[in-house]
Amino acid sequence: MAPGRQAPGGPGPGGVGGGRLALARLLQRLGRLGEALPHLKRLATRYPRHWEPHHLLGAALLNAALPERALPALERAAALAPPGRPEPLAARVKALHMLGCAEEAWEQVQGLLRRHPRSWHVLLAHAELAPRFGEVGEAARRLEEAFAREAPPEEVGALARFALARLLDRLRRDPRRVLALLAEAHRLAGHRFDREAHQRRLRWTLEAFSAQALSRCPPRSRGDLGEGLVLVVGMPR
C-alpha cells in the first residue's frame, strides 16, 4: 500500500486474526505492503469463512494495483459478509473500474447507493467513478452530507477528505476548504513534507541533467542511426 493509503475495515470479526491482523495493518500504514501481504494471505487461509480477512487481502491487492488478483478475494468476502457490511462490494466496484469495466462498476455502485446510502465505503466508491459519469456535483453533495452527519471512521478518514477535496476542486468550489481538507488528509495519513530534503533533490536533479552534464555522456549507440528519428525526453520524475 502506498504511504497514506489506508486499509478498510474495523476490528477483526470476533477477534479473528489477533496479533497477526494488527501487525498486517501496521505494516500497511507504514507503506510496507510487501511485508503485509503474506500475513493477510495467511489470515485468509486460516479463516476461510470469515469475510474480513478476505476483504483486507483484496483491498491490499487493489492498493498494489493488482485488481485481477484482488477480485476473487473480494468476491469471497462479499459472499461471506453480513448484509450490513457493504465494504467488500464497494471494493469490488473499484476492482472492476481498474479492470476497465466502468459501466458494470457504475451500475453496481448505483445499487449500493440505494441500499447503503450512508456507508462511507460506498460513498467513496461513488466519488471515484462520479467524474467519469458526470456526477461530480452529486458525489460532492453526498460526501458533504456525510461529513455533516458524522466524522468518517478512522480507517477511511484520510481517504474521505482526499475524495471530497478532489470533487470540490473539480467544481472550482471553495479553494480554502479544499486546501484545509488536503492538509487534514495528509496529517491523518501520516505524510510529512521535508522542505530541505525536497530542495536537495531538486538541486541534484538540475545538476545531474544539466546541459553540461549531458554533454559529457558519450553516445551509446553505434552505427548508422538513420534519418527522421525523433528522440522524446521528459522531465525526471
Short mmCIF file of C-alpha atoms in Angstrom, two decimals, residues 11-189:
data_model
loop_
_atom_site.label_atom_id
_atom_site.label_comp_id
_atom_site.label_asym_id
_atom_site.label_seq_id
_atom_site.Cartn_x
_atom_site.Cartn_y
_atom_site.Cartn_z
CA PRO A 11 -11.57 -4.76 14.19
CA GLY A 12 -11.40 -8.39 13.17
CA PRO A 13 -14.70 -10.26 13.45
CA GLY A 14 -14.89 -11.88 16.83
CA GLY A 15 -11.21 -11.21 17.39
CA VAL A 16 -10.20 -13.11 14.26
CA GLY A 17 -6.56 -12.59 13.38
CA GLY A 18 -5.42 -11.10 16.67
CA GLY A 19 -1.81 -10.01 16.66
CA ARG A 20 -1.18 -11.04 13.05
CA LEU A 21 -4.03 -8.84 11.83
CA ALA A 22 -2.77 -5.92 13.92
CA LEU A 23 0.74 -6.41 12.51
CA ALA A 24 -0.54 -6.54 8.93
CA ARG A 25 -2.47 -3.31 9.41
CA LEU A 26 0.53 -1.60 10.97
CA LEU A 27 2.75 -2.64 8.05
CA GLN A 28 0.14 -1.28 5.63
CA ARG A 29 0.01 2.04 7.46
CA LEU A 30 3.80 2.22 7.18
CA GLY A 31 3.60 1.61 3.43
CA ARG A 32 5.29 -1.81 3.70
CA LEU A 33 2.77 -3.68 1.60
CA GLY A 34 5.17 -6.41 0.52
CA GLU A 35 5.58 -7.42 4.17
CA ALA A 36 1.87 -7.12 4.97
CA LEU A 37 0.57 -9.27 2.11
CA PRO A 38 1.92 -12.64 3.38
CA HIS A 39 0.22 -12.07 6.73
CA LEU A 40 -3.07 -11.20 5.05
CA LYS A 41 -2.86 -14.24 2.79
CA ARG A 42 -2.21 -16.46 5.79
CA LEU A 43 -5.18 -14.99 7.65
CA ALA A 44 -7.47 -15.56 4.67
CA THR A 45 -6.30 -19.19 4.51
CA ARG A 46 -6.63 -19.73 8.25
CA TYR A 47 -10.12 -18.18 8.48
CA PRO A 48 -11.78 -19.21 5.21
CA ARG A 49 -15.32 -18.49 6.46
CA HIS A 50 -14.72 -15.02 7.88
CA TRP A 51 -15.30 -12.16 5.48
CA GLU A 52 -12.87 -9.60 6.82
CA PRO A 53 -9.52 -11.33 6.17
CA HIS A 54 -10.57 -11.86 2.53
CA HIS A 55 -11.70 -8.23 2.31
CA LEU A 56 -8.45 -6.88 3.75
CA LEU A 57 -6.42 -9.08 1.41
CA GLY A 58 -8.44 -7.90 -1.59
CA ALA A 59 -8.15 -4.25 -0.56
CA ALA A 60 -4.39 -4.60 -0.13
CA LEU A 61 -4.06 -6.16 -3.59
CA LEU A 62 -6.10 -3.30 -5.02
CA ASN A 63 -3.76 -0.78 -3.45
CA ALA A 64 -0.88 -2.71 -5.01
CA ALA A 65 -2.57 -2.18 -8.41
CA LEU A 66 -3.38 -5.89 -8.77
CA PRO A 67 -7.16 -5.83 -9.38
CA GLU A 68 -7.20 -9.16 -11.20
CA ARG A 69 -5.82 -10.84 -8.06
CA ALA A 70 -7.97 -8.76 -5.73
CA LEU A 71 -11.30 -9.61 -7.35
CA PRO A 72 -11.54 -13.27 -6.22
CA ALA A 73 -10.74 -12.31 -2.62
CA LEU A 74 -13.31 -9.52 -2.68
CA GLU A 75 -15.98 -11.75 -4.17
CA ARG A 76 -15.30 -14.31 -1.46
CA ALA A 77 -15.57 -11.56 1.17
CA ALA A 78 -18.81 -10.27 -0.34
CA ALA A 79 -20.33 -13.77 -0.24
CA LEU A 80 -19.45 -14.14 3.46
CA ALA A 81 -20.15 -10.62 4.74
CA PRO A 82 -23.35 -9.91 6.68
CA PRO A 83 -25.96 -7.72 4.92
CA GLY A 84 -24.94 -4.60 6.82
CA ARG A 85 -21.31 -4.69 5.67
CA PRO A 86 -21.06 -3.42 2.08
CA GLU A 87 -17.28 -2.83 2.22
CA PRO A 88 -16.32 -5.81 0.03
CA LEU A 89 -18.91 -4.84 -2.58
CA ALA A 90 -17.64 -1.26 -2.61
CA ALA A 91 -14.07 -2.51 -3.05
CA ARG A 92 -15.27 -4.82 -5.82
CA VAL A 93 -16.59 -1.74 -7.66
CA LYS A 94 -13.09 -0.27 -7.55
CA ALA A 95 -11.59 -3.52 -8.84
CA LEU A 96 -13.99 -3.56 -11.78
CA HIS A 97 -13.18 0.05 -12.56
CA MET A 98 -9.44 -0.68 -12.51
CA LEU A 99 -10.02 -3.64 -14.83
CA GLY A 100 -11.73 -1.39 -17.37
CA CYS A 101 -15.30 -2.46 -16.59
CA ALA A 102 -16.51 1.06 -15.81
CA GLU A 103 -20.10 0.56 -16.93
CA GLU A 104 -20.55 -2.54 -14.78
CA ALA A 105 -18.86 -0.78 -11.84
CA TRP A 106 -21.18 2.21 -12.22
CA GLU A 107 -24.27 0.03 -12.34
CA GLN A 108 -23.18 -1.76 -9.17
CA VAL A 109 -22.36 1.41 -7.26
CA GLN A 110 -25.82 2.80 -8.06
CA GLY A 111 -27.37 -0.27 -6.46
CA LEU A 112 -25.10 0.08 -3.44
CA LEU A 113 -26.09 3.72 -3.01
CA ARG A 114 -29.75 2.72 -2.88
CA ARG A 115 -29.13 0.01 -0.28
CA HIS A 116 -26.37 1.69 1.75
CA PRO A 117 -26.67 5.46 1.22
CA ARG A 118 -24.72 6.26 4.40
CA SER A 119 -21.82 3.85 4.00
CA TRP A 120 -18.54 5.74 3.74
CA HIS A 121 -17.05 2.92 1.64
CA VAL A 122 -19.93 3.13 -0.84
CA LEU A 123 -19.74 6.94 -0.95
CA LEU A 124 -16.01 6.75 -1.72
CA ALA A 125 -16.58 4.20 -4.50
CA HIS A 126 -19.21 6.53 -5.97
CA ALA A 127 -16.89 9.55 -5.67
CA GLU A 128 -14.16 7.73 -7.59
CA LEU A 129 -16.45 6.90 -10.52
CA ALA A 130 -18.51 10.10 -10.48
CA PRO A 131 -16.23 12.23 -12.72
CA ARG A 132 -16.42 9.66 -15.50
CA PHE A 133 -20.22 9.66 -15.43
CA GLY A 134 -20.89 13.36 -14.91
CA GLU A 135 -21.93 13.15 -11.27
CA VAL A 136 -19.20 15.22 -9.60
CA GLY A 137 -21.76 17.57 -8.03
CA GLU A 138 -23.91 14.69 -6.77
CA ALA A 139 -20.91 12.85 -5.29
CA ALA A 140 -19.72 16.04 -3.57
CA ARG A 141 -23.22 16.64 -2.17
CA ARG A 142 -23.39 13.13 -0.73
CA LEU A 143 -19.97 13.43 0.90
CA GLU A 144 -20.77 16.89 2.28
CA GLU A 145 -23.94 15.48 3.88
CA ALA A 146 -21.98 12.54 5.29
CA PHE A 147 -19.43 14.89 6.90
CA ALA A 148 -22.27 16.96 8.34
CA ARG A 149 -23.79 13.83 9.93
CA GLU A 150 -20.66 12.34 11.43
CA ALA A 151 -16.91 12.10 11.22
CA PRO A 152 -15.72 9.28 8.95
CA PRO A 153 -14.30 6.21 10.68
CA GLU A 154 -10.56 6.29 11.26
CA GLU A 155 -9.71 3.77 8.54
CA VAL A 156 -11.17 5.99 5.81
CA GLY A 157 -10.66 9.40 7.40
CA ALA A 158 -7.87 10.49 5.08
CA LEU A 159 -9.44 8.90 2.00
CA ALA A 160 -12.76 10.67 2.58
CA ARG A 161 -11.07 14.06 2.84
CA PHE A 162 -8.93 13.45 -0.24
CA ALA A 163 -12.05 12.42 -2.18
CA LEU A 164 -14.10 15.47 -1.17
CA ALA A 165 -11.17 17.79 -1.88
CA ARG A 166 -10.81 16.36 -5.41
CA LEU A 167 -14.52 16.77 -6.09
CA LEU A 168 -14.66 20.35 -4.80
CA ASP A 169 -11.56 21.20 -6.80
CA ARG A 170 -13.21 19.87 -9.97
CA LEU A 171 -16.23 22.03 -9.21
CA ARG A 172 -13.91 25.04 -8.61
CA ARG A 173 -15.64 25.49 -5.29
CA ASP A 174 -14.25 26.86 -2.02
CA PRO A 175 -10.46 26.61 -2.60
CA ARG A 176 -9.72 27.41 1.04
CA ARG A 177 -11.72 24.40 2.15
CA VAL A 178 -10.03 22.22 -0.46
CA LEU A 179 -6.63 23.17 0.98
CA ALA A 180 -7.86 22.57 4.53
CA LEU A 181 -9.22 19.13 3.58
CA LEU A 182 -5.95 18.20 1.88
CA ALA A 183 -3.89 19.36 4.85
CA GLU A 184 -6.02 17.32 7.26
CA ALA A 185 -5.95 14.28 4.97
CA HIS A 186 -2.16 14.35 4.75
CA ARG A 187 -1.94 14.74 8.53
CA LEU A 188 -4.21 11.75 9.13
CA ALA A 189 -2.29 9.71 6.56
#
